[in-house]
mmCIF file of C-alpha atoms and ligand atoms in Angstrom:
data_model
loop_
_atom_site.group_PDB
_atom_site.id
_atom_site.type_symbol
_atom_site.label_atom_id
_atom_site.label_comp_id
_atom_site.label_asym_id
_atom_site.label_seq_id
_atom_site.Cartn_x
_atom_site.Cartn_y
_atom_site.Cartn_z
ATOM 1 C CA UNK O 171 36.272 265.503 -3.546
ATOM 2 C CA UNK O 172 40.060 265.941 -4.973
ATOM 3 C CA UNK O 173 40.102 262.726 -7.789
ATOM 4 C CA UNK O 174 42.905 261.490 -6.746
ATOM 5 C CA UNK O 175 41.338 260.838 -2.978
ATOM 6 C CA UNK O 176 38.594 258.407 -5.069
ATOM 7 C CA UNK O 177 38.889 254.755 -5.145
ATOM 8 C CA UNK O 178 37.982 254.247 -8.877
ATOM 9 C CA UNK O 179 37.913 250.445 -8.963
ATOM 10 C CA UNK O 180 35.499 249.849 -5.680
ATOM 11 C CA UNK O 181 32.969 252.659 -6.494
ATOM 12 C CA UNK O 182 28.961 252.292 -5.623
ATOM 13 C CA UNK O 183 26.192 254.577 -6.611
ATOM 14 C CA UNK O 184 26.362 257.562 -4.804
ATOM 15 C CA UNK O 185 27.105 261.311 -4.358
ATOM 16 C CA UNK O 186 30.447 262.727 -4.760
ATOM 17 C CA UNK O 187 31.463 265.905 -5.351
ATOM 18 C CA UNK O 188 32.997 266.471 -9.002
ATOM 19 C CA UNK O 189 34.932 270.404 -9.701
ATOM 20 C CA UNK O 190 32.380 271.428 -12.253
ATOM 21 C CA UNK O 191 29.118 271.728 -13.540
ATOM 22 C CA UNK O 192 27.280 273.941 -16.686
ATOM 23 C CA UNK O 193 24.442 276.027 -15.892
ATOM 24 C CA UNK O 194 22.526 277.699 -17.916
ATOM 25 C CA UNK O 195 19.136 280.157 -17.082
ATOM 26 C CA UNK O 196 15.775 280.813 -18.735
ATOM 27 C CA UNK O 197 14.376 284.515 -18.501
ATOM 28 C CA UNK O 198 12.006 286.474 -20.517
ATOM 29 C CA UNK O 199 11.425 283.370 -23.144
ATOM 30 C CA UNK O 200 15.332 282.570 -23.741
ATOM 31 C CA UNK O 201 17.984 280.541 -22.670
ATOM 32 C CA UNK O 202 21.298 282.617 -21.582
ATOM 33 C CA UNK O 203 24.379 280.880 -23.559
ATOM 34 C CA UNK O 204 25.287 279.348 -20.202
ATOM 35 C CA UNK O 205 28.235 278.611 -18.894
ATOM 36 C CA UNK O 206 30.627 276.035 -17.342
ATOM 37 C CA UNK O 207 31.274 276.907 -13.413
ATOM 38 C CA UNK O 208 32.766 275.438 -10.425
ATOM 39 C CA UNK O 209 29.957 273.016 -8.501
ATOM 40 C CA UNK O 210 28.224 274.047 -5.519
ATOM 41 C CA UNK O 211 24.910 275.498 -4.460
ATOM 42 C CA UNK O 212 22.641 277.507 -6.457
ATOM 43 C CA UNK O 213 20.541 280.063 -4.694
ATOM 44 C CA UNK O 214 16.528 279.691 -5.046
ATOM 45 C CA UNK O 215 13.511 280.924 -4.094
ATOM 46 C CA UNK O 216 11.436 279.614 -2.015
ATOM 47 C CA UNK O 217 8.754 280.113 -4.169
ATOM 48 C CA UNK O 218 10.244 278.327 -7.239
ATOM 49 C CA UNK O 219 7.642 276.220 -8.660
ATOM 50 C CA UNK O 220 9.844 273.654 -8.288
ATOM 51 C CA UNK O 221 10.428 273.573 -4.690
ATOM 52 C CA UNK O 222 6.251 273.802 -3.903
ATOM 53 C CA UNK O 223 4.887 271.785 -7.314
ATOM 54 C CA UNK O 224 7.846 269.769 -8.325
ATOM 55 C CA UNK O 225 8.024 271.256 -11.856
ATOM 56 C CA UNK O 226 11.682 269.668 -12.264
ATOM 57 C CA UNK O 227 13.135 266.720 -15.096
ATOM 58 C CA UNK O 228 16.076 265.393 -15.138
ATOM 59 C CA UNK O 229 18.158 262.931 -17.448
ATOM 60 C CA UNK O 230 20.921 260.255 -16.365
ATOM 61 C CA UNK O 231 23.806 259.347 -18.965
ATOM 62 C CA UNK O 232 27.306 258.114 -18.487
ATOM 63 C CA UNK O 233 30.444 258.412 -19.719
ATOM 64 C CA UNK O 234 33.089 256.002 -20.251
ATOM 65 C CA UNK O 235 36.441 255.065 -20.443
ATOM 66 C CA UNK O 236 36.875 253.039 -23.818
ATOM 67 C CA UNK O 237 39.013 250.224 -24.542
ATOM 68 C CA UNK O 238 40.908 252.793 -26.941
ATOM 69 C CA UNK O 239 41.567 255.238 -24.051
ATOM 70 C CA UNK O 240 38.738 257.476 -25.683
ATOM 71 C CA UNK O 241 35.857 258.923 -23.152
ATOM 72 C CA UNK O 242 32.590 258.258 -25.058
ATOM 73 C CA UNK O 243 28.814 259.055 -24.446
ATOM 74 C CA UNK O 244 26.318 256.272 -25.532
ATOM 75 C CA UNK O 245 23.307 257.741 -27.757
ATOM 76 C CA UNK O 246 23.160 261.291 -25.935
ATOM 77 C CA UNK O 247 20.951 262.687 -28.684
ATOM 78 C CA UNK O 248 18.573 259.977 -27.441
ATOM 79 C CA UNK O 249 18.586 261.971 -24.183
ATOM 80 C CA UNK O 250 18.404 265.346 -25.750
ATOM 81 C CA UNK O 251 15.182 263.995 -27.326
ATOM 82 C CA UNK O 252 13.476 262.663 -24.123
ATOM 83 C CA UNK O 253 14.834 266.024 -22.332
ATOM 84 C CA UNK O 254 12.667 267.741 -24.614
ATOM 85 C CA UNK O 255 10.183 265.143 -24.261
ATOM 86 C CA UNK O 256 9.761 265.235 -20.364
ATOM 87 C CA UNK O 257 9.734 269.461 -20.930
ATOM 88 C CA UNK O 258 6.503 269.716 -22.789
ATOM 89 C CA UNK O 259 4.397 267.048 -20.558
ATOM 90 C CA UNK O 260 5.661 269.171 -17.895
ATOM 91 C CA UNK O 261 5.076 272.724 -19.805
ATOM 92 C CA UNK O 262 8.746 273.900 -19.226
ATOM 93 C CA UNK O 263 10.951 275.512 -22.192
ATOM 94 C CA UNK O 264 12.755 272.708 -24.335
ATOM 95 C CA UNK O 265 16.583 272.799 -24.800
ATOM 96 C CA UNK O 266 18.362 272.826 -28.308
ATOM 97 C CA UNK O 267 19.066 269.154 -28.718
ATOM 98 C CA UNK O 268 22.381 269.506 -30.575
ATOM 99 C CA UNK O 269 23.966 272.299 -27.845
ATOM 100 C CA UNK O 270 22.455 269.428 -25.014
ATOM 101 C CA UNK O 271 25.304 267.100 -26.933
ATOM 102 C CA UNK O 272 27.970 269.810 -26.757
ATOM 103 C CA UNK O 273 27.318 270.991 -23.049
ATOM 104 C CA UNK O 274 27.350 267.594 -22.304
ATOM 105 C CA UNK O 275 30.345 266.889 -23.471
ATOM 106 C CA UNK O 276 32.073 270.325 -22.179
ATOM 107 C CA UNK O 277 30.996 269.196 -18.899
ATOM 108 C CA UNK O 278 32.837 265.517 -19.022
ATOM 109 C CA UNK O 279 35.663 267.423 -20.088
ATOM 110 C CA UNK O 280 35.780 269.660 -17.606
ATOM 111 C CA UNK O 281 35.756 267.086 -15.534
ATOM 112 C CA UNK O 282 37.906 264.732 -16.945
ATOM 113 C CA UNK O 283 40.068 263.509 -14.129
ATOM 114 C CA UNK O 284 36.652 262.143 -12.379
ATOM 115 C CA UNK O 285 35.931 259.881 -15.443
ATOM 116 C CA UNK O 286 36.796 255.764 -13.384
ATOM 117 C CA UNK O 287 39.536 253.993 -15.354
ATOM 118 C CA UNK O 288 38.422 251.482 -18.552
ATOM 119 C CA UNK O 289 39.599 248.655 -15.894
ATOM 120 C CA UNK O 290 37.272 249.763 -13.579
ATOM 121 C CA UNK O 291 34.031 248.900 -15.168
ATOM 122 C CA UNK O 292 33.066 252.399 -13.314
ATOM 123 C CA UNK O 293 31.481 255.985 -15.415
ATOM 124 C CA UNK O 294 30.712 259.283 -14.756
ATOM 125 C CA UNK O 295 27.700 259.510 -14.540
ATOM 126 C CA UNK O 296 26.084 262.513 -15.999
ATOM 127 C CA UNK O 297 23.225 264.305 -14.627
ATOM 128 C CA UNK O 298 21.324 267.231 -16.760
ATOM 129 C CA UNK O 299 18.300 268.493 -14.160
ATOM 130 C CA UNK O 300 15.613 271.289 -15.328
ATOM 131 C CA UNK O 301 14.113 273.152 -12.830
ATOM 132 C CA UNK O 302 11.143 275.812 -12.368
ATOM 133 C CA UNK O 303 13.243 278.123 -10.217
ATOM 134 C CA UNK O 304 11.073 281.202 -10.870
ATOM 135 C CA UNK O 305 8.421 281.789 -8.076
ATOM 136 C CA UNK O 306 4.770 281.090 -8.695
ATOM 137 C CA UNK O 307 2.377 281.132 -6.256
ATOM 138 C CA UNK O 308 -0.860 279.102 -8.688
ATOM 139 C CA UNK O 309 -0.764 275.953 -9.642
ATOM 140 C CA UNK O 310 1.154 277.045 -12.790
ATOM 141 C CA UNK O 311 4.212 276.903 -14.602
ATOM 142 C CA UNK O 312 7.396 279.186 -13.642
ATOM 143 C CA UNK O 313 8.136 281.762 -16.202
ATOM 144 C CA UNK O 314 12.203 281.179 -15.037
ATOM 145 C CA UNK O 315 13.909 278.134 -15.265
ATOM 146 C CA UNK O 316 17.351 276.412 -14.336
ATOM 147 C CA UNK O 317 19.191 273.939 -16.249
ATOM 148 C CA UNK O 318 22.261 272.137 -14.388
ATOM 149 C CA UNK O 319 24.416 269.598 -15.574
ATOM 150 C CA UNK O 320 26.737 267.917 -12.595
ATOM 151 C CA UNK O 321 28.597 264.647 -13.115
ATOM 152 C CA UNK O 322 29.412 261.609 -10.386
ATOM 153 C CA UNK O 323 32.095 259.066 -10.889
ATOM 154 C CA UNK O 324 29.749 255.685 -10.221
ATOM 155 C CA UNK O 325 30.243 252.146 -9.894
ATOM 156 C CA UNK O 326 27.219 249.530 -10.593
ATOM 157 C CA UNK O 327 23.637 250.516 -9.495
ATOM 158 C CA UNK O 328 23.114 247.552 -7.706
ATOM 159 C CA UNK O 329 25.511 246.218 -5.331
ATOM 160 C CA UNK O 330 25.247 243.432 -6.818
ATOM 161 C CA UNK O 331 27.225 244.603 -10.597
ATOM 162 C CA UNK O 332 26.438 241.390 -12.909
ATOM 163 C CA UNK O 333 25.077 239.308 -10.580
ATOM 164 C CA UNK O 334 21.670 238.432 -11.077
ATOM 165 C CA UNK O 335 18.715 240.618 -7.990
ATOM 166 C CA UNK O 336 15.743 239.700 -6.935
ATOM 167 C CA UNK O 337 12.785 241.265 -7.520
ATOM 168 C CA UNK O 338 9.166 241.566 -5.736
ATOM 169 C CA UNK O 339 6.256 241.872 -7.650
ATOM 170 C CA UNK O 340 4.173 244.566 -6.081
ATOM 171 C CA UNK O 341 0.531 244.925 -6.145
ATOM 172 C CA UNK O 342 0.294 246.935 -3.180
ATOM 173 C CA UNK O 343 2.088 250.303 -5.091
ATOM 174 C CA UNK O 344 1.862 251.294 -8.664
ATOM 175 C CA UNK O 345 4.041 254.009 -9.905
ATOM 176 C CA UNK O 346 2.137 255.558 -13.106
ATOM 177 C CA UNK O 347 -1.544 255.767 -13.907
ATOM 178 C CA UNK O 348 -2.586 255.728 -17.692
ATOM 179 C CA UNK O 349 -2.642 259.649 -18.216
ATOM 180 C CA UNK O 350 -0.010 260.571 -16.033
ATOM 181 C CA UNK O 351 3.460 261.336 -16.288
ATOM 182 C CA UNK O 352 4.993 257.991 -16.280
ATOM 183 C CA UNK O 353 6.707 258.013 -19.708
ATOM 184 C CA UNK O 354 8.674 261.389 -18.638
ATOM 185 C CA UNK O 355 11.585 261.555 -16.659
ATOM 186 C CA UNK O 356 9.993 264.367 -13.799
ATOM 187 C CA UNK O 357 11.107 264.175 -10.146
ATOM 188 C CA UNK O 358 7.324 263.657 -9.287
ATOM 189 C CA UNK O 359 7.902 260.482 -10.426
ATOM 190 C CA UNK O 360 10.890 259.386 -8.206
ATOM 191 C CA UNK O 361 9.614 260.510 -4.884
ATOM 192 C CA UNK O 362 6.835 258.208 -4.653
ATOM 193 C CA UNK O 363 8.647 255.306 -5.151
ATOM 194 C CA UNK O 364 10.968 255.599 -1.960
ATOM 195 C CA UNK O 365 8.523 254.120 0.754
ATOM 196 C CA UNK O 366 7.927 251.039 -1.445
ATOM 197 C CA UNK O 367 11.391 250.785 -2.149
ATOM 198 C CA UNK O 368 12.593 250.877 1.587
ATOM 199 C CA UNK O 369 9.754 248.226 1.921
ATOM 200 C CA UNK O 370 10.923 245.739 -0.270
ATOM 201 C CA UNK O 371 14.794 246.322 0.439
ATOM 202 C CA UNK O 372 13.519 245.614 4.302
ATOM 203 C CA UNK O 373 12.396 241.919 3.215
ATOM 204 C CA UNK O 374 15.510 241.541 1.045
ATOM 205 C CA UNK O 375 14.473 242.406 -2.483
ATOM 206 C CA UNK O 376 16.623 245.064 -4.361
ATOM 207 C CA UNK O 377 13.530 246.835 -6.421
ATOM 208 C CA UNK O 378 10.144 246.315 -7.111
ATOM 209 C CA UNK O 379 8.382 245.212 -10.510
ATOM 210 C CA UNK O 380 5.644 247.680 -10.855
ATOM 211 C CA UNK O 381 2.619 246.318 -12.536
ATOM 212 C CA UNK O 382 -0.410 248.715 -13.961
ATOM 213 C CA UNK O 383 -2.350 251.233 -12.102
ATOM 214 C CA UNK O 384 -5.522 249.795 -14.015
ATOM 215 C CA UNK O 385 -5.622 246.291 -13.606
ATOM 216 C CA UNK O 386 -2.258 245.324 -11.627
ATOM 217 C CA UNK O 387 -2.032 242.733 -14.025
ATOM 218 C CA UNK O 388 0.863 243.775 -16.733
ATOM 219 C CA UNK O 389 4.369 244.666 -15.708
ATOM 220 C CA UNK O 390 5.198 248.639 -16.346
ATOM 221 C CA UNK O 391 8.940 248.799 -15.280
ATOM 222 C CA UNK O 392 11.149 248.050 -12.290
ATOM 223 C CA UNK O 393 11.615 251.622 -10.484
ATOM 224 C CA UNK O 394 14.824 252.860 -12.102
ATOM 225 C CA UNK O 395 14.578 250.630 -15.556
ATOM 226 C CA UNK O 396 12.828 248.657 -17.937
ATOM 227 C CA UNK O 397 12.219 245.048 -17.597
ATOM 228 C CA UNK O 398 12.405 242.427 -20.142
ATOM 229 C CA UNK O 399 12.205 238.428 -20.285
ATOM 230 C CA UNK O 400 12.276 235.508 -21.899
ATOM 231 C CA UNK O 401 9.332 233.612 -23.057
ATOM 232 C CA UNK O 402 9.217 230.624 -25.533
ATOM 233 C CA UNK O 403 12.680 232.115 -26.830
ATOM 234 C CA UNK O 404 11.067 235.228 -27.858
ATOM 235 C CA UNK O 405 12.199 238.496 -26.001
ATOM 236 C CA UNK O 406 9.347 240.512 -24.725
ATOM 237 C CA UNK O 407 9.108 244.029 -22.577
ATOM 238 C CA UNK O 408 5.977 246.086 -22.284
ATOM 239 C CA UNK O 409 4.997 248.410 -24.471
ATOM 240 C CA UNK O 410 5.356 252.188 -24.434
ATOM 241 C CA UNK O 411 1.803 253.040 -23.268
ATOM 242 C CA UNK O 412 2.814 256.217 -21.508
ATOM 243 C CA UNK O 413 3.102 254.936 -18.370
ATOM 244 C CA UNK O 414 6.620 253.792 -18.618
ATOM 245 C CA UNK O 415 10.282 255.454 -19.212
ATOM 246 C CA UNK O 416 11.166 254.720 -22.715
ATOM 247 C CA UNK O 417 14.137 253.868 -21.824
ATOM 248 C CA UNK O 418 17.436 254.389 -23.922
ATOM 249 C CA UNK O 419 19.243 251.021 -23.278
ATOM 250 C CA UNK O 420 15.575 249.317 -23.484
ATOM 251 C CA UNK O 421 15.595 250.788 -27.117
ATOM 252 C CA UNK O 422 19.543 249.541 -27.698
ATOM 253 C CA UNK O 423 18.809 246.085 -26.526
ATOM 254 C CA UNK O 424 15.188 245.489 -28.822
ATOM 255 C CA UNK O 425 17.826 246.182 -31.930
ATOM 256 C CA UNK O 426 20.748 244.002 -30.507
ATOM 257 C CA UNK O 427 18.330 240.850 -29.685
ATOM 258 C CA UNK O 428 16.757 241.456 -32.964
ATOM 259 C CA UNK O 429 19.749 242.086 -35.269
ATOM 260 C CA UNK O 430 22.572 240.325 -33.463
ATOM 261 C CA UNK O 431 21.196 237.168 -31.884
ATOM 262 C CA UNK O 432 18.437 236.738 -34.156
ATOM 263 C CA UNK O 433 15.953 236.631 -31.610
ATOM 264 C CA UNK O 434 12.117 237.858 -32.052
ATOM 265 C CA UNK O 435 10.592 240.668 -30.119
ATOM 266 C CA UNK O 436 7.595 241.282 -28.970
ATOM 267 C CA UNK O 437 6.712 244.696 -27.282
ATOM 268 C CA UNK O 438 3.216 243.967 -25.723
ATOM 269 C CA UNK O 439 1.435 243.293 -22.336
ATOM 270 C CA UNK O 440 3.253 240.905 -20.239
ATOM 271 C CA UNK O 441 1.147 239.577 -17.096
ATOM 272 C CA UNK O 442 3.118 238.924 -13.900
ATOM 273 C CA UNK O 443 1.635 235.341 -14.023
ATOM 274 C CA UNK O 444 3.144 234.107 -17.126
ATOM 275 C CA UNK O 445 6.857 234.747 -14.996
ATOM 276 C CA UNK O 446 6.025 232.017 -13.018
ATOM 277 C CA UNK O 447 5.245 229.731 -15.789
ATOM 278 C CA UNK O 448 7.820 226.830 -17.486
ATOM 279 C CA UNK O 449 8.023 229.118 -20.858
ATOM 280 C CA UNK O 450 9.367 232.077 -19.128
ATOM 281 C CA UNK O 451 13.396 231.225 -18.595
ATOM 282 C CA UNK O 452 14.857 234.297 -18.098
ATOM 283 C CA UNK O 453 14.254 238.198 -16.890
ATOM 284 C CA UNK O 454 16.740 240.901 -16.678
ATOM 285 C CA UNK O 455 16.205 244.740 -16.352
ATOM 286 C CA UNK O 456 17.907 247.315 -18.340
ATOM 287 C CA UNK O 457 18.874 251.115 -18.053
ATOM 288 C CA UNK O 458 21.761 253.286 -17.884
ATOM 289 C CA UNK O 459 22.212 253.240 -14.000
ATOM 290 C CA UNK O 460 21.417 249.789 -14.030
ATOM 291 C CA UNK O 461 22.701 248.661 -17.934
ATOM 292 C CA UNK O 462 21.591 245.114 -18.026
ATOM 293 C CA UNK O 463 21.011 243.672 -14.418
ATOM 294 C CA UNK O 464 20.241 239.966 -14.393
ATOM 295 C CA UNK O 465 17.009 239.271 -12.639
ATOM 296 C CA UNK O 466 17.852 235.519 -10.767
ATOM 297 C CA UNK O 467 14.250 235.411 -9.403
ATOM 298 C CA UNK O 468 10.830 237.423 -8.917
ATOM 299 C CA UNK O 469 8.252 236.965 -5.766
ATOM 300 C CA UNK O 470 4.969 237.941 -5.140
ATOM 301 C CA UNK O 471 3.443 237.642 -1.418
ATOM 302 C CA UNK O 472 4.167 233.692 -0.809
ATOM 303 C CA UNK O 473 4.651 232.944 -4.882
ATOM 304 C CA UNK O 474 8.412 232.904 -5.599
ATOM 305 C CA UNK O 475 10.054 231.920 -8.800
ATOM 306 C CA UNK O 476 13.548 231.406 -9.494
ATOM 307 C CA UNK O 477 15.266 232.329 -13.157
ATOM 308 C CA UNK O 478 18.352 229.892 -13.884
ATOM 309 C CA UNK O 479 19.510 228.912 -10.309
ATOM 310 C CA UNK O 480 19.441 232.509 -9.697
ATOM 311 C CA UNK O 481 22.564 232.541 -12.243
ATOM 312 C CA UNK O 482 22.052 235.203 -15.461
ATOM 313 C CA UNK O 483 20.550 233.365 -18.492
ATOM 314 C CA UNK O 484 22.270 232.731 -21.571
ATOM 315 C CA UNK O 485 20.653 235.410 -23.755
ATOM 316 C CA UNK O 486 21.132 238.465 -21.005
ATOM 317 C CA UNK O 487 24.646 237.711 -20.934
ATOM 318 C CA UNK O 488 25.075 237.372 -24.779
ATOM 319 C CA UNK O 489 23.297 241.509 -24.537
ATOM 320 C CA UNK O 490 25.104 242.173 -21.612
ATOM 321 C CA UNK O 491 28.453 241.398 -23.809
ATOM 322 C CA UNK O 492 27.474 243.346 -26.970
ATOM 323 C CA UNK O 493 26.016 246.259 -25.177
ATOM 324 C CA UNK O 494 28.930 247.275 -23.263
ATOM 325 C CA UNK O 495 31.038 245.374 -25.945
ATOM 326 C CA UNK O 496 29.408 248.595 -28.199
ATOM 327 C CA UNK O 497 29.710 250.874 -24.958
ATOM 328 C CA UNK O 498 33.415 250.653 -24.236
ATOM 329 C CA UNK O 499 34.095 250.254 -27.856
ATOM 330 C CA UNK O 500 35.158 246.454 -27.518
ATOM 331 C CA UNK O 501 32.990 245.714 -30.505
ATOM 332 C CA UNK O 502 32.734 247.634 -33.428
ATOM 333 C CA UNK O 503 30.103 250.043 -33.336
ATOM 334 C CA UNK O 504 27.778 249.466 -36.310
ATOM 335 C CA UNK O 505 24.817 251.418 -35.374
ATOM 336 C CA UNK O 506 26.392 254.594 -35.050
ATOM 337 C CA UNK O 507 25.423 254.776 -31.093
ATOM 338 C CA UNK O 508 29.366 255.893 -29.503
ATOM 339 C CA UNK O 509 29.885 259.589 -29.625
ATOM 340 C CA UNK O 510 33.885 260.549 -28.746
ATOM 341 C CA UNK O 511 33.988 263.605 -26.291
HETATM 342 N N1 LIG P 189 12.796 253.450 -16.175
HETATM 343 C C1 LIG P 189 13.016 254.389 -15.236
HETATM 344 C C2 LIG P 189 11.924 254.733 -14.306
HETATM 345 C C3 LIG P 189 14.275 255.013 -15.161
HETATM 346 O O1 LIG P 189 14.514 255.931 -14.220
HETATM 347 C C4 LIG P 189 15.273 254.644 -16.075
HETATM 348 C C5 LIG P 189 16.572 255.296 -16.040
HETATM 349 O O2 LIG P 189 16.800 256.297 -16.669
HETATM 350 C C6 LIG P 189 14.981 253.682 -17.055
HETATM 351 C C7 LIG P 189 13.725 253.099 -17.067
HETATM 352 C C8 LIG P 189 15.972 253.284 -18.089
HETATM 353 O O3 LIG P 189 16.163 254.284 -19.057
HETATM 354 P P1 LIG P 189 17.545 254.444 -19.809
HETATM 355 O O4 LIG P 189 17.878 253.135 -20.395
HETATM 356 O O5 LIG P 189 17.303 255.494 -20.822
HETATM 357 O O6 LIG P 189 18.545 254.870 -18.786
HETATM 358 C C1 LIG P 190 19.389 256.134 -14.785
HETATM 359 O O1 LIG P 190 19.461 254.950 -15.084
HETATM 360 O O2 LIG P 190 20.113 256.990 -15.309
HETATM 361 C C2 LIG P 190 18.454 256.629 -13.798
HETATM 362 O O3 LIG P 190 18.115 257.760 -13.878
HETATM 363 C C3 LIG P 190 17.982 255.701 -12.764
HETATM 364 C C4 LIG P 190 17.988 256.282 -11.373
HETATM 365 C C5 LIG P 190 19.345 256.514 -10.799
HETATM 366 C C6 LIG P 190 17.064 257.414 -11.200
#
């Protein structure tokens, strides 16, 4: 879509056409320098691995308009890391982490005109995807692979920008089993989750809180980001066990409770029940779709409990302030985490 046909300042999450995107291809044990190209289709076989076994990871990152009229990336060498990370669980070729920063950045430039005004609150969302596109027949992996990077101006994940969603508490679907692929970022794991998203949207929740595949006792994550609350002051999210995304902006907000509000943190098992008890006051879910998303209450089958009135809590919106305080370089940036394009 021609940029200047895009309503910047009423934008949701979905797909719109931006003028370019990098690819790059994997043959013979290499990666081809790649190049920058106009978007549109690719051409595959129908035998890539991807297409029959799903052999595909993919990252999401933004860019931003700044306060100072700069476009800036938040951490991407984080996301060069799990890239790499998601690659090897999945037996695909890794990427050199520093020329993942530079593409990255060639790309937003490239398309520059796409990136939403600072006024906007909106980004461009950035997304790297690796494929198998090589044909395999066996369960095996494809000796040629595909590495895109495409960008989408976006607005807030959920509808509902900084207002706080509700959540169900599922113990009807789990997402990731100890073992499995849960803590990369592989299509395989997206798929799955559709059904029991459509569910819960039906009956009026935005997402679901997944809890483990073991016991269905201890949250893992919230679909499309990490979940966090509040309990006896002390900020707690679950523990990377493997079977969660660890998540970039999870990461950013452990040092930002700990370091700028002074708060403790726990990363450890958090059962569902102890959200419905007095200690718990607040809940909020964080990624970079998502950044940090209020949670105003969570429900489970005829069990609902409500978070502040269903208003955010005090000590999301102090994070929500210095994150994208840090993010849109409102706030000086004292751990090093803005890159400039
Ligand atoms: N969990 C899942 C399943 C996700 O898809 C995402 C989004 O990338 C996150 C958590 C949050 O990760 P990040 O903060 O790196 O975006
Ligand atoms: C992200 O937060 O970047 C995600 O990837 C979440 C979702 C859109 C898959």
């Amino acid at each position: 879509m021609e940029s200047e046909n895009i309503d910047f300042y009423n934008l949701g999450f979905e797909f719109i056409e931006t003028k370019h995107m990098f690819l790059s291809r994997y043959k013979n044990g290499e990666w081809d320098e790649g190049k920058i190209i106009p978007f549109g289709p690719i051409e595959i076989s129908p035998g890539a691995c991807v297409l029959n076994y799903g052999q595909g990871i993919f990252e999401g990152m933004k860019a931003l308009e700044a306060k100072t009229g700069d476009i800036v990336l938040f951490r991407p060498e984080k996301n060069a890391e799990r890239l790499n990370e998601s690659a090897k669980r999945m037996l695909m070729p890794t990427f050199d982490e520093q020329q993942f920063v530079e593409v990255v950045k060639e790309v937003v430039r490239a398309n520059k005109e796409y990136v939403p005004p600072y006024d906007s609150g909106g980004a461009l969302y950035i997304r790297p995807v690796l494929i198998g596109s090589g044909p395999i027949l066996g369960v095996a992996p494809a000796e040629e692979y595909t590495f895109i990077i495409f960008t989408v101006p976006v607005g807030p994940y959920f509808p509902e920008g900084f207002k706080a969603i509700d959540l169900e508490i599922s113990k009807k679907y789990t997402r990731a089993a100890p073992g499995g692929t849960g803590f990369a970022k592989t299509c395989c794991n997206y798929a799955p989750t559709m059904l029991p998203a459509k569910e819960t949207k039906a009956k009026g929740f935005a997402q679901i809180i997944y809890l483990d595949a073991s016991e269905m006792e201890y949250i893992d994550e919230v679909g499309t980001a990490n979940f966090f609350t509040l309990i006896d002051n002390k900020l707690a999210t679950p523990a990377l066990k493997g079977t969660i995304l660890p998540g970039i902006t999870r990461k950013s907000v452990l040092t930002l409770a700990e370091q700028k509000l002074g708060l403790k943190v726990e990363e450890r098992d958090i059962s569902y029940k102890e959200l419905f008890e007095e200690s718990c006051t607040e809940a909020f879910c964080t990624g970079t779709a998502a950044v940090i998303t209020p949670i105003g209450s969570v429900s489970l089958e005829d069990k609902k409990r409500v978070f502040n009135n269903g208003e955010p809590g005090e000590v999301t919106k102090k994070l929500y302030d210095f994150l994208t305080g840090i993010q849109r370089m409102e706030r000086e940036d004292e751990f090093g985490w803005v890159v400039i394009v």
